[in-house]
Amino acid sequence: MDSFLDEQPFSEVEPVEQNVVLALVLDASKKDCVSFTVYSVLSDQKVSEIMCGRLCGIGADAGGFVEVKLGEGEEGEAKKFDYALPDAASALKHLTEVLVDQEKGGKVKDLKDVLVIGHRVAHGGESLTKSALIDAGVLDKIKAASDLAPYNNPASIMCIEAAQAVFTECPQIAVFDTSFHATMPSKAFMYAIPKGLYKEHGIRRYGFHGSSYEYVCETASKSLGLTGKLNAIIIYLGEEGEGSSACVVKDGKCIDTSMGLTPLEGLVMATRCGDVDPAMAAHLAKVKGLSVDEALTVLRKESGMKGLCGLTDLTAICAKAKEGDVDCQEACAVYVHRIRKYLGSYYLQLGGHVNAVIFTGETGVTCAALRADVCADMENMGLAIDAEKNTAADASKISEVHMASSKCQVLVIPSDQQQTIALQAVKLTNVAPTHVTKAAPLPVRPSVDVLSALPPSKLGAGQNSLRRSMSRMRTASGFMASIVKRTSIDAARRSVDAARRGSVDGNYQEKKTKCLYVLSLSGRGTVLLELGVCHRIMLKCPSKFGFFRPIANRTPKEEDTHTHLIHSVLRLNDDKKDMCGVDYDTALDLISNGHADELFNRIIEAYEKYSRGKEFVVIAGVTLPVQSMELNMAIASILQTPILFTIKYQKETDDMFQTILLNKQTLDSMPGKNDLQGVIVNRVPPADHEAFKTTFKGALASSGITLAGVTKFDEMLLSFRVNEIHTALKSSVLFGHNNLDRIEAQNFVIAAGTVEQVLSEVSAKSTPSMVLMDARRVDVLLGMLFAVQSTEVKIAGIILTGAAEIPMGIKKLLDSVPNVALPVLMVREATEPVIMKLSKLVPTVMPSSKRKIEYVENMFDEEVGDAFLSSLITKEAKEQVMTPKIFQYRIFKKARALQKHIVLPEGNDKRVVTAAAELVERGLCAVTLLGNISDVKALAVQLQLDLSKVTVIDPATSEHTQRYADLLYENRKEKGMTPEKALDLVRNDPNYYGTMMMVASEADGMVSGAVHTTADTMRPALQVIKTAPGIALVSSIFFMLLPQQVYVYGDCAINVNPNSQQLAAIAVASAQTAMSFGIKPRVAMLSYATGESNTGELITKVREATAEAKALVLLDEAMKAVPVEGPLQFDAAVDPEVALLKVKTPSQVAGRANVCIFPDLNTGNNAYKAVQQASDCIAMGPIMQGLKKP
């Protein structure tokens, strides 16, 4: 049998549908020129350039043109088409024509296929530290940062505004050159100037070329296998107009860069001076009689290489220097000196732990002479460039140019910042991808990657992170299973980024808490629906009721309004903090940084802690500011909760019906098979209510869906409490302080006419109005205050605009009005901006909103039927299926609690050393690595790992080796073991050394097999540790982490052809192992026939083994309830539909088996490999069972 650790190549696969987005990237480096690139972005983040070009001569009356590049590479032909481009909008309109015109090189079939536009923006200032969806607020912030990038930002603003006018329906994203550097610590970004200048004006170092650095960093990380751990110095040497800079990256994040407040600081550039004395601009102004702006223009446009030698093309300058041009030689020397100065500084910042020095940018990848000069004489720093490789480096792809002896790699990586912008734009925009196919592994059963179309908007890298996390639900790690028992380190390593927290015992527990996940198909505005559902369920189930929000308040300091409302109205006794999982900002950060696994695990931990002891918990769906349906379904799937859909009424009922069906299909495809309990339709117009309820109930029933309720709409629900208005406007309160929370307004009336006209308009409203008036309109103010005494006029309050404080004369008049209870607010702004603010106000519900709460409670009492509620409450809580996510979560928790000492004998393997470092870093266990100490430390340095908390022992030199050899001799002398042989084994075979550590009770378990064969790993254990008391047979199982749940397969590694007694023992041992990992076992004894459908020697063996296994479980009090059935075919064991056809008698196992016992090794070994390859799941094992120690 070949080693269970061998990596198996995937077999040929079938094509499956993959989503694609067309993204247009616009880069306005100058006001008169915009470059464009169209990319296709697949849902697996693969990017392909479709076409590119530029728009030139913008703003000129004549001479403008659109240039389209045909073909690939630097030699690609370009076609020019002359147009008058008086402004950017006209330029982009002509671009829309060219994009779809095949004769002009256009490759876009339809402009509607372009779903997102990404803009390169030089400076985001202090407030825009991440790529952002462009709205009025973001555009204002870009404009505010223009002083920091006076040549770049105005050009970008021009392009953005033009694109918004031309591509009116297309979301637009700003990707900032400064974003990548937002991770710099304050010691790197602060200037030593009065701190108030930073706080008030944002004067600090920002850095630029961020998109290029991000692309290069990701490319290098993947190339070196150091994703998230790259330590590198990146040198970006751009051509004229681009500038040059350097950046130092630690663990994949920027910790310092050469450019500062503006792109002028740092390296010497084509026309920019780089670092100079800050007083130089003032000195220039003084001695040359220049203004400050003129002096800065000299430093920006007349300095750098141009100032030193009159040229700006670095390749040409290097050539002339080689020919003996003195000015060019001096210019090159200054240029290189400045780069080396930063290189040395950054080397020290990384403490000498540098994985790579990377050259990028047009000049960086094309000018070999400059690279050679920069890296010259640095061998003592571990950096040695290879002259031949350097000269031969291909500027179009990643190239290694270092010598074999170099400790630090030297790479040449061409930058593609436009590609990065395209990816960011797709990730941050709510777009619906379209078409294309791609090869992908064929699953065991058809399943849908429901997150492949997740529109990520502010989730940043969240789309990819969530998709990866859902993939890990299918292939979730169990590294800790390998700590408790034996498994493949390599397999576990692939998902060691999994959950970091846990909350329950690993032993199986019945799921007793009933629950319901309330999921809105219409996005926001769900709090009243949640309140209504909670109200109805709590009436039926008043004791031990709970409400839980997986993702709650915006920041850790803010109280979640939904939770506060439910807690207050229903008078729950729980701590409100326990009712929330993860705060809003933390959730977005985890997803955008690629840690969706951590998000899910924090939610699991919080929910399991909160729900323990509860009888029923309502879980509120996530309402992030993007379409978050798949995130909701992922959470519901992980928590294994039944679901209630809610949806806002639409006049086009067919659209609403299709939305429900599509989401049910998505739900059905999720791991865990969450049941849809029903649908509540809300905000139905009263006039349509009865007719709609009848017809829609029938339509849903025809698709097997229950209409749980239909709630009517009342405009009162859209009213605002005056306190909401006061908070939104940041107003002063003149009168009515005590009534701000009590009084509600449903209309706004602008007092533009006479008192009589205003009163007439207010009186015409059947619901209370808020009256806006200029603070100088004393007549209207007094008129309203007296009119409110009448029951005919419904006034909720008054807003005085355009005044910082009330005039003394008006105040005296108001003081004369007795008992002013009406809220009177005052704001500085004029009426028009106040109206704009009010138009964006969204109604909320607070515990004091008694009318709204009573209306909702009464409506749900009337419209949500008792039968439906009774079915939710009386239905037995669904038995919890052990999904991969829950499985790994509980293993991690148990490991942290137990804190066992694990020995890893294969310290010469990179994977094992990496795993050891991560295990101790995550606090999962204590680790001892066996191997040559110098070699292990060298690996740690190479991999940038911290092994300070890992014990490293060399068996060849260890002080314990002789003691362990003596112990081995004592245990094996009856079998012919000699002292000399024992010493040789312990000294030279790390598996024997590790085994003897366990025999001496100096280690709790051993994980081996990354390098050694199964036989080599097992031999010492079988010889010395031996079987546990009462166990006559050692066997093995694999945990198969399939999408729907975790299965146990046995025996797939040890026993070749067990007899019936041995097979029964394997079944019982496998069930016990399943229970120890929190799985409630249902054991299927597998054969090629089901029940009495066939006969044969093997079937007879399985039938006898089944009877013996049933007898054995009855002897163990803890296992009496474990069902064992057989013979069963595999499909009848695991597929409920097949089980219905093949198994004619009632069965606790058929269709629900999770422990599958194969009749012999040939069947078991081939079965686990076939399932692993076909489904791309992780097969964890073999895990040995029956030994005294794991």
Short mmCIF file of N, CA and C in Angstrom, two decimals, residues 989-1123:
data_model
loop_
_atom_site.label_atom_id
_atom_site.label_comp_id
_atom_site.label_asym_id
_atom_site.label_seq_id
_atom_site.Cartn_x
_atom_site.Cartn_y
_atom_site.Cartn_z
N ASP A 989 16.55 6.67 14.67
CA ASP A 989 15.17 6.64 14.16
C ASP A 989 14.29 7.52 15.06
N PRO A 990 13.93 8.72 14.60
CA PRO A 990 13.18 9.64 15.46
C PRO A 990 11.82 9.09 15.88
N ASN A 991 11.25 8.16 15.13
CA ASN A 991 9.98 7.57 15.54
C ASN A 991 10.14 6.75 16.82
N TYR A 992 11.29 6.07 16.95
CA TYR A 992 11.55 5.34 18.19
C TYR A 992 11.78 6.31 19.34
N TYR A 993 12.52 7.39 19.09
CA TYR A 993 12.76 8.37 20.17
C TYR A 993 11.42 8.96 20.64
N GLY A 994 10.57 9.38 19.68
CA GLY A 994 9.28 9.96 20.04
C GLY A 994 8.40 8.96 20.76
N THR A 995 8.43 7.69 20.32
CA THR A 995 7.63 6.66 20.98
C THR A 995 8.08 6.46 22.42
N MET A 996 9.39 6.46 22.63
CA MET A 996 9.90 6.26 23.99
C MET A 996 9.58 7.45 24.89
N MET A 997 9.46 8.66 24.31
CA MET A 997 9.02 9.80 25.12
C MET A 997 7.62 9.54 25.67
N MET A 998 6.76 8.92 24.86
CA MET A 998 5.41 8.61 25.33
C MET A 998 5.44 7.48 26.35
N VAL A 999 6.26 6.47 26.10
CA VAL A 999 6.36 5.36 27.06
C VAL A 999 6.82 5.88 28.42
N ALA A 1000 7.72 6.89 28.39
CA ALA A 1000 8.23 7.48 29.63
C ALA A 1000 7.29 8.54 30.20
N SER A 1001 6.11 8.68 29.57
CA SER A 1001 5.10 9.68 29.99
C SER A 1001 5.66 11.09 29.93
N GLU A 1002 6.56 11.34 28.99
CA GLU A 1002 7.11 12.67 28.79
C GLU A 1002 6.56 13.34 27.53
N ALA A 1003 5.61 12.69 26.89
CA ALA A 1003 4.85 13.25 25.78
C ALA A 1003 3.50 12.56 25.77
N ASP A 1004 2.47 13.28 25.34
CA ASP A 1004 1.11 12.72 25.34
C ASP A 1004 0.74 12.05 24.03
N GLY A 1005 1.40 12.43 22.95
CA GLY A 1005 1.06 11.86 21.66
C GLY A 1005 2.13 12.18 20.64
N MET A 1006 2.08 11.47 19.51
CA MET A 1006 3.07 11.68 18.46
C MET A 1006 2.35 11.76 17.11
N VAL A 1007 2.79 12.69 16.27
CA VAL A 1007 2.27 12.81 14.91
C VAL A 1007 3.43 12.62 13.96
N SER A 1008 3.33 11.63 13.09
CA SER A 1008 4.40 11.35 12.15
C SER A 1008 3.79 10.87 10.85
N GLY A 1009 4.59 10.89 9.79
CA GLY A 1009 4.11 10.39 8.51
C GLY A 1009 4.28 11.34 7.36
N ALA A 1010 4.74 12.56 7.61
CA ALA A 1010 4.99 13.50 6.53
C ALA A 1010 6.14 13.01 5.66
N VAL A 1011 7.10 12.33 6.30
CA VAL A 1011 8.28 11.81 5.59
C VAL A 1011 8.31 10.28 5.66
N HIS A 1012 7.94 9.74 6.80
CA HIS A 1012 8.04 8.30 7.02
C HIS A 1012 6.81 7.57 6.49
N THR A 1013 7.00 6.30 6.18
CA THR A 1013 5.89 5.45 5.74
C THR A 1013 5.02 5.07 6.93
N THR A 1014 3.84 4.55 6.64
CA THR A 1014 2.95 4.08 7.70
C THR A 1014 3.64 2.99 8.53
N ALA A 1015 4.33 2.09 7.84
CA ALA A 1015 4.99 0.99 8.56
C ALA A 1015 6.06 1.52 9.51
N ASP A 1016 6.88 2.47 9.04
CA ASP A 1016 7.94 3.04 9.89
C ASP A 1016 7.35 3.76 11.09
N THR A 1017 6.24 4.42 10.87
CA THR A 1017 5.60 5.18 11.96
C THR A 1017 4.99 4.24 12.99
N MET A 1018 4.34 3.18 12.51
CA MET A 1018 3.59 2.30 13.41
C MET A 1018 4.45 1.28 14.14
N ARG A 1019 5.57 0.91 13.55
CA ARG A 1019 6.37 -0.19 14.10
C ARG A 1019 6.75 0.03 15.57
N PRO A 1020 7.33 1.18 15.95
CA PRO A 1020 7.69 1.37 17.37
C PRO A 1020 6.48 1.32 18.30
N ALA A 1021 5.37 1.89 17.86
CA ALA A 1021 4.18 1.91 18.71
C ALA A 1021 3.65 0.50 18.95
N LEU A 1022 3.59 -0.31 17.88
CA LEU A 1022 3.09 -1.67 18.02
C LEU A 1022 4.03 -2.53 18.87
N GLN A 1023 5.33 -2.24 18.80
CA GLN A 1023 6.31 -3.03 19.56
C GLN A 1023 6.34 -2.66 21.03
N VAL A 1024 6.18 -1.37 21.32
CA VAL A 1024 6.44 -0.91 22.69
C VAL A 1024 5.17 -0.42 23.40
N ILE A 1025 4.40 0.43 22.74
CA ILE A 1025 3.20 0.96 23.39
C ILE A 1025 2.13 -0.11 23.48
N LYS A 1026 1.93 -0.81 22.37
CA LYS A 1026 1.00 -1.94 22.29
C LYS A 1026 -0.45 -1.49 22.48
N THR A 1027 -1.32 -2.47 22.48
CA THR A 1027 -2.75 -2.15 22.50
C THR A 1027 -3.23 -1.82 23.91
N ALA A 1028 -4.35 -1.11 23.96
CA ALA A 1028 -4.97 -0.75 25.23
C ALA A 1028 -5.57 -1.99 25.87
N PRO A 1029 -5.78 -1.96 27.18
CA PRO A 1029 -6.37 -3.13 27.87
C PRO A 1029 -7.71 -3.52 27.25
N GLY A 1030 -7.89 -4.79 27.01
CA GLY A 1030 -9.14 -5.29 26.46
C GLY A 1030 -9.25 -5.16 24.96
N ILE A 1031 -8.23 -4.59 24.32
CA ILE A 1031 -8.25 -4.42 22.87
C ILE A 1031 -7.29 -5.41 22.24
N ALA A 1032 -7.81 -6.22 21.33
CA ALA A 1032 -6.97 -7.25 20.71
C ALA A 1032 -6.49 -6.82 19.33
N LEU A 1033 -7.02 -5.70 18.83
CA LEU A 1033 -6.75 -5.35 17.44
C LEU A 1033 -6.51 -3.85 17.29
N VAL A 1034 -5.44 -3.50 16.61
CA VAL A 1034 -5.20 -2.11 16.24
C VAL A 1034 -5.79 -1.89 14.85
N SER A 1035 -6.54 -0.84 14.71
CA SER A 1035 -7.14 -0.52 13.41
C SER A 1035 -7.01 0.96 13.14
N SER A 1036 -7.60 1.39 12.06
CA SER A 1036 -7.46 2.81 11.70
C SER A 1036 -8.75 3.34 11.09
N ILE A 1037 -8.89 4.66 11.16
CA ILE A 1037 -10.01 5.32 10.47
C ILE A 1037 -9.48 6.57 9.77
N PHE A 1038 -10.24 7.04 8.81
CA PHE A 1038 -10.04 8.35 8.21
C PHE A 1038 -11.25 9.20 8.52
N PHE A 1039 -11.03 10.44 8.89
CA PHE A 1039 -12.11 11.42 8.91
C PHE A 1039 -12.22 12.01 7.50
N MET A 1040 -13.38 11.88 6.89
CA MET A 1040 -13.62 12.41 5.55
C MET A 1040 -14.45 13.68 5.67
N LEU A 1041 -13.82 14.83 5.39
CA LEU A 1041 -14.47 16.12 5.60
C LEU A 1041 -15.20 16.53 4.32
N LEU A 1042 -16.39 15.98 4.14
CA LEU A 1042 -17.21 16.27 2.97
C LEU A 1042 -18.08 17.50 3.23
N PRO A 1043 -18.66 18.08 2.17
CA PRO A 1043 -19.37 19.35 2.35
C PRO A 1043 -20.48 19.29 3.39
N GLN A 1044 -21.31 18.22 3.33
CA GLN A 1044 -22.47 18.18 4.20
C GLN A 1044 -22.11 17.84 5.65
N GLN A 1045 -21.14 16.95 5.82
CA GLN A 1045 -20.79 16.55 7.17
C GLN A 1045 -19.48 15.77 7.17
N VAL A 1046 -19.02 15.44 8.37
CA VAL A 1046 -17.81 14.65 8.54
C VAL A 1046 -18.21 13.18 8.66
N TYR A 1047 -17.56 12.34 7.87
CA TYR A 1047 -17.79 10.90 7.94
C TYR A 1047 -16.54 10.20 8.49
N VAL A 1048 -16.75 9.02 9.05
CA VAL A 1048 -15.66 8.18 9.51
C VAL A 1048 -15.61 6.95 8.63
N TYR A 1049 -14.45 6.69 8.01
CA TYR A 1049 -14.25 5.50 7.19
C TYR A 1049 -13.23 4.59 7.88
N GLY A 1050 -13.56 3.30 8.04
CA GLY A 1050 -12.60 2.36 8.62
C GLY A 1050 -12.81 0.96 8.06
N ASP A 1051 -11.82 0.11 8.06
CA ASP A 1051 -10.42 0.38 8.25
C ASP A 1051 -9.81 0.57 6.87
N CYS A 1052 -9.06 1.62 6.67
CA CYS A 1052 -8.54 1.95 5.34
C CYS A 1052 -7.03 1.86 5.27
N ALA A 1053 -6.37 1.33 6.32
CA ALA A 1053 -4.91 1.41 6.32
C ALA A 1053 -4.19 0.22 6.94
N ILE A 1054 -4.82 -0.57 7.83
CA ILE A 1054 -4.06 -1.52 8.62
C ILE A 1054 -4.43 -2.98 8.31
N ASN A 1055 -5.67 -3.36 8.54
CA ASN A 1055 -6.07 -4.77 8.48
C ASN A 1055 -6.49 -5.17 7.08
N VAL A 1056 -5.75 -6.11 6.50
CA VAL A 1056 -5.94 -6.46 5.09
C VAL A 1056 -7.26 -7.18 4.85
N ASN A 1057 -7.53 -8.24 5.61
CA ASN A 1057 -8.75 -9.01 5.39
C ASN A 1057 -9.28 -9.50 6.74
N PRO A 1058 -9.89 -8.60 7.52
CA PRO A 1058 -10.34 -8.97 8.87
C PRO A 1058 -11.46 -10.01 8.82
N ASN A 1059 -11.48 -10.91 9.82
CA ASN A 1059 -12.61 -11.84 9.93
C ASN A 1059 -13.79 -11.12 10.58
N SER A 1060 -14.88 -11.82 10.82
CA SER A 1060 -16.09 -11.16 11.32
C SER A 1060 -15.88 -10.57 12.70
N GLN A 1061 -15.12 -11.30 13.58
CA GLN A 1061 -14.88 -10.76 14.92
C GLN A 1061 -14.01 -9.50 14.85
N GLN A 1062 -13.00 -9.54 13.99
CA GLN A 1062 -12.14 -8.37 13.84
C GLN A 1062 -12.90 -7.19 13.23
N LEU A 1063 -13.75 -7.48 12.28
CA LEU A 1063 -14.54 -6.43 11.64
C LEU A 1063 -15.49 -5.78 12.65
N ALA A 1064 -16.06 -6.61 13.52
CA ALA A 1064 -16.93 -6.07 14.58
C ALA A 1064 -16.12 -5.18 15.52
N ALA A 1065 -14.89 -5.62 15.86
CA ALA A 1065 -14.03 -4.81 16.74
C ALA A 1065 -13.67 -3.48 16.09
N ILE A 1066 -13.40 -3.52 14.78
CA ILE A 1066 -13.10 -2.28 14.05
C ILE A 1066 -14.30 -1.33 14.10
N ALA A 1067 -15.50 -1.89 13.93
CA ALA A 1067 -16.72 -1.07 13.95
C ALA A 1067 -16.90 -0.39 15.30
N VAL A 1068 -16.73 -1.13 16.37
CA VAL A 1068 -16.92 -0.57 17.71
C VAL A 1068 -15.84 0.47 18.01
N ALA A 1069 -14.59 0.15 17.67
CA ALA A 1069 -13.50 1.12 17.89
C ALA A 1069 -13.73 2.40 17.09
N SER A 1070 -14.21 2.27 15.87
CA SER A 1070 -14.46 3.44 15.03
C SER A 1070 -15.58 4.29 15.60
N ALA A 1071 -16.61 3.63 16.13
CA ALA A 1071 -17.71 4.37 16.76
C ALA A 1071 -17.21 5.12 18.00
N GLN A 1072 -16.32 4.46 18.77
CA GLN A 1072 -15.77 5.12 19.96
C GLN A 1072 -14.92 6.33 19.56
N THR A 1073 -14.13 6.18 18.50
CA THR A 1073 -13.33 7.32 18.02
C THR A 1073 -14.24 8.46 17.58
N ALA A 1074 -15.30 8.13 16.85
CA ALA A 1074 -16.25 9.16 16.41
C ALA A 1074 -16.81 9.91 17.61
N MET A 1075 -17.20 9.17 18.65
CA MET A 1075 -17.77 9.81 19.84
C MET A 1075 -16.75 10.71 20.52
N SER A 1076 -15.48 10.29 20.55
CA SER A 1076 -14.47 11.10 21.22
C SER A 1076 -14.23 12.42 20.49
N PHE A 1077 -14.61 12.47 19.22
CA PHE A 1077 -14.48 13.71 18.46
C PHE A 1077 -15.82 14.43 18.30
N GLY A 1078 -16.80 14.08 19.13
CA GLY A 1078 -18.06 14.82 19.14
C GLY A 1078 -19.05 14.40 18.09
N ILE A 1079 -18.85 13.27 17.43
CA ILE A 1079 -19.77 12.79 16.39
C ILE A 1079 -20.65 11.71 16.99
N LYS A 1080 -21.97 11.84 16.85
CA LYS A 1080 -22.88 10.79 17.30
C LYS A 1080 -22.89 9.71 16.23
N PRO A 1081 -22.32 8.54 16.52
CA PRO A 1081 -22.12 7.56 15.45
C PRO A 1081 -23.40 6.82 15.05
N ARG A 1082 -23.54 6.62 13.74
CA ARG A 1082 -24.51 5.70 13.14
C ARG A 1082 -23.70 4.80 12.23
N VAL A 1083 -23.55 3.56 12.61
CA VAL A 1083 -22.55 2.68 12.00
C VAL A 1083 -23.18 1.83 10.91
N ALA A 1084 -22.60 1.92 9.70
CA ALA A 1084 -23.03 1.09 8.59
C ALA A 1084 -21.95 0.08 8.27
N MET A 1085 -22.29 -1.22 8.29
CA MET A 1085 -21.38 -2.29 7.90
C MET A 1085 -21.57 -2.50 6.40
N LEU A 1086 -20.58 -2.13 5.62
CA LEU A 1086 -20.75 -2.04 4.17
C LEU A 1086 -20.45 -3.36 3.46
N SER A 1087 -21.20 -3.56 2.37
CA SER A 1087 -21.00 -4.73 1.53
C SER A 1087 -21.48 -4.39 0.12
N TYR A 1088 -21.44 -5.39 -0.77
CA TYR A 1088 -21.91 -5.12 -2.13
C TYR A 1088 -23.39 -5.41 -2.30
N ALA A 1089 -24.07 -5.76 -1.21
CA ALA A 1089 -25.51 -5.99 -1.23
C ALA A 1089 -26.13 -5.41 0.02
N THR A 1090 -27.40 -5.08 -0.06
CA THR A 1090 -28.12 -4.50 1.08
C THR A 1090 -29.11 -5.50 1.63
N GLY A 1091 -29.08 -5.66 2.95
CA GLY A 1091 -30.05 -6.54 3.59
C GLY A 1091 -29.94 -7.97 3.12
N GLU A 1092 -31.09 -8.55 2.72
CA GLU A 1092 -31.16 -9.94 2.28
C GLU A 1092 -31.18 -10.06 0.77
N SER A 1093 -30.75 -8.98 0.06
CA SER A 1093 -30.89 -8.97 -1.39
C SER A 1093 -29.93 -9.91 -2.11
N ASN A 1094 -28.90 -10.44 -1.41
CA ASN A 1094 -27.93 -11.30 -2.07
C ASN A 1094 -27.25 -12.17 -1.02
N THR A 1095 -26.50 -13.14 -1.48
CA THR A 1095 -25.74 -14.00 -0.58
C THR A 1095 -24.32 -14.14 -1.09
N GLY A 1096 -23.44 -14.62 -0.22
CA GLY A 1096 -22.05 -14.79 -0.60
C GLY A 1096 -21.17 -14.79 0.63
N GLU A 1097 -19.93 -15.22 0.48
CA GLU A 1097 -19.02 -15.35 1.60
C GLU A 1097 -18.78 -14.00 2.29
N LEU A 1098 -18.53 -12.96 1.49
CA LEU A 1098 -18.25 -11.65 2.08
C LEU A 1098 -19.49 -11.09 2.76
N ILE A 1099 -20.66 -11.29 2.13
CA ILE A 1099 -21.90 -10.79 2.74
C ILE A 1099 -22.14 -11.49 4.08
N THR A 1100 -21.88 -12.79 4.11
CA THR A 1100 -22.05 -13.55 5.36
C THR A 1100 -21.12 -12.99 6.44
N LYS A 1101 -19.87 -12.69 6.05
CA LYS A 1101 -18.92 -12.12 7.03
C LYS A 1101 -19.45 -10.80 7.58
N VAL A 1102 -19.96 -9.95 6.71
CA VAL A 1102 -20.47 -8.65 7.15
C VAL A 1102 -21.70 -8.82 8.03
N ARG A 1103 -22.55 -9.77 7.66
CA ARG A 1103 -23.76 -10.00 8.46
C ARG A 1103 -23.39 -10.48 9.85
N GLU A 1104 -22.44 -11.41 9.95
CA GLU A 1104 -22.00 -11.91 11.25
C GLU A 1104 -21.30 -10.81 12.05
N ALA A 1105 -20.50 -10.00 11.36
CA ALA A 1105 -19.81 -8.90 12.04
C ALA A 1105 -20.81 -7.89 12.59
N THR A 1106 -21.89 -7.66 11.85
CA THR A 1106 -22.93 -6.72 12.32
C THR A 1106 -23.54 -7.22 13.62
N ALA A 1107 -23.89 -8.52 13.65
CA ALA A 1107 -24.48 -9.09 14.86
C ALA A 1107 -23.51 -9.00 16.04
N GLU A 1108 -22.24 -9.30 15.80
CA GLU A 1108 -21.25 -9.24 16.88
C GLU A 1108 -21.01 -7.81 17.35
N ALA A 1109 -21.02 -6.85 16.42
CA ALA A 1109 -20.84 -5.44 16.80
C ALA A 1109 -22.00 -4.95 17.64
N LYS A 1110 -23.22 -5.37 17.29
CA LYS A 1110 -24.39 -4.99 18.09
C LYS A 1110 -24.27 -5.53 19.51
N ALA A 1111 -23.79 -6.75 19.61
CA ALA A 1111 -23.61 -7.34 20.94
C ALA A 1111 -22.55 -6.60 21.74
N LEU A 1112 -21.47 -6.19 21.07
CA LEU A 1112 -20.37 -5.49 21.75
C LEU A 1112 -20.82 -4.13 22.27
N VAL A 1113 -21.59 -3.37 21.50
CA VAL A 1113 -21.99 -2.04 21.95
C VAL A 1113 -22.92 -2.12 23.16
N LEU A 1114 -23.67 -3.22 23.26
CA LEU A 1114 -24.56 -3.37 24.40
C LEU A 1114 -23.79 -3.59 25.70
N LEU A 1115 -22.55 -4.04 25.58
CA LEU A 1115 -21.72 -4.27 26.77
C LEU A 1115 -21.13 -2.99 27.33
N ASP A 1116 -21.18 -1.93 26.57
CA ASP A 1116 -20.59 -0.65 26.97
C ASP A 1116 -21.72 0.33 27.26
N GLU A 1117 -21.82 0.78 28.50
CA GLU A 1117 -22.93 1.66 28.89
C GLU A 1117 -22.98 2.92 28.04
N ALA A 1118 -21.80 3.47 27.69
CA ALA A 1118 -21.76 4.73 26.92
C ALA A 1118 -22.17 4.53 25.48
N MET A 1119 -22.18 3.26 25.02
CA MET A 1119 -22.43 3.01 23.60
C MET A 1119 -23.73 2.27 23.33
N LYS A 1120 -24.53 2.04 24.35
CA LYS A 1120 -25.74 1.24 24.18
C LYS A 1120 -26.67 1.79 23.11
N ALA A 1121 -26.69 3.12 22.96
CA ALA A 1121 -27.63 3.73 22.02
C ALA A 1121 -27.08 3.83 20.60
N VAL A 1122 -25.85 3.36 20.39
CA VAL A 1122 -25.22 3.47 19.06
C VAL A 1122 -25.85 2.45 18.12
N PRO A 1123 -26.49 2.90 17.03
CA PRO A 1123 -27.08 1.94 16.09
C PRO A 1123 -26.03 1.38 15.13
#
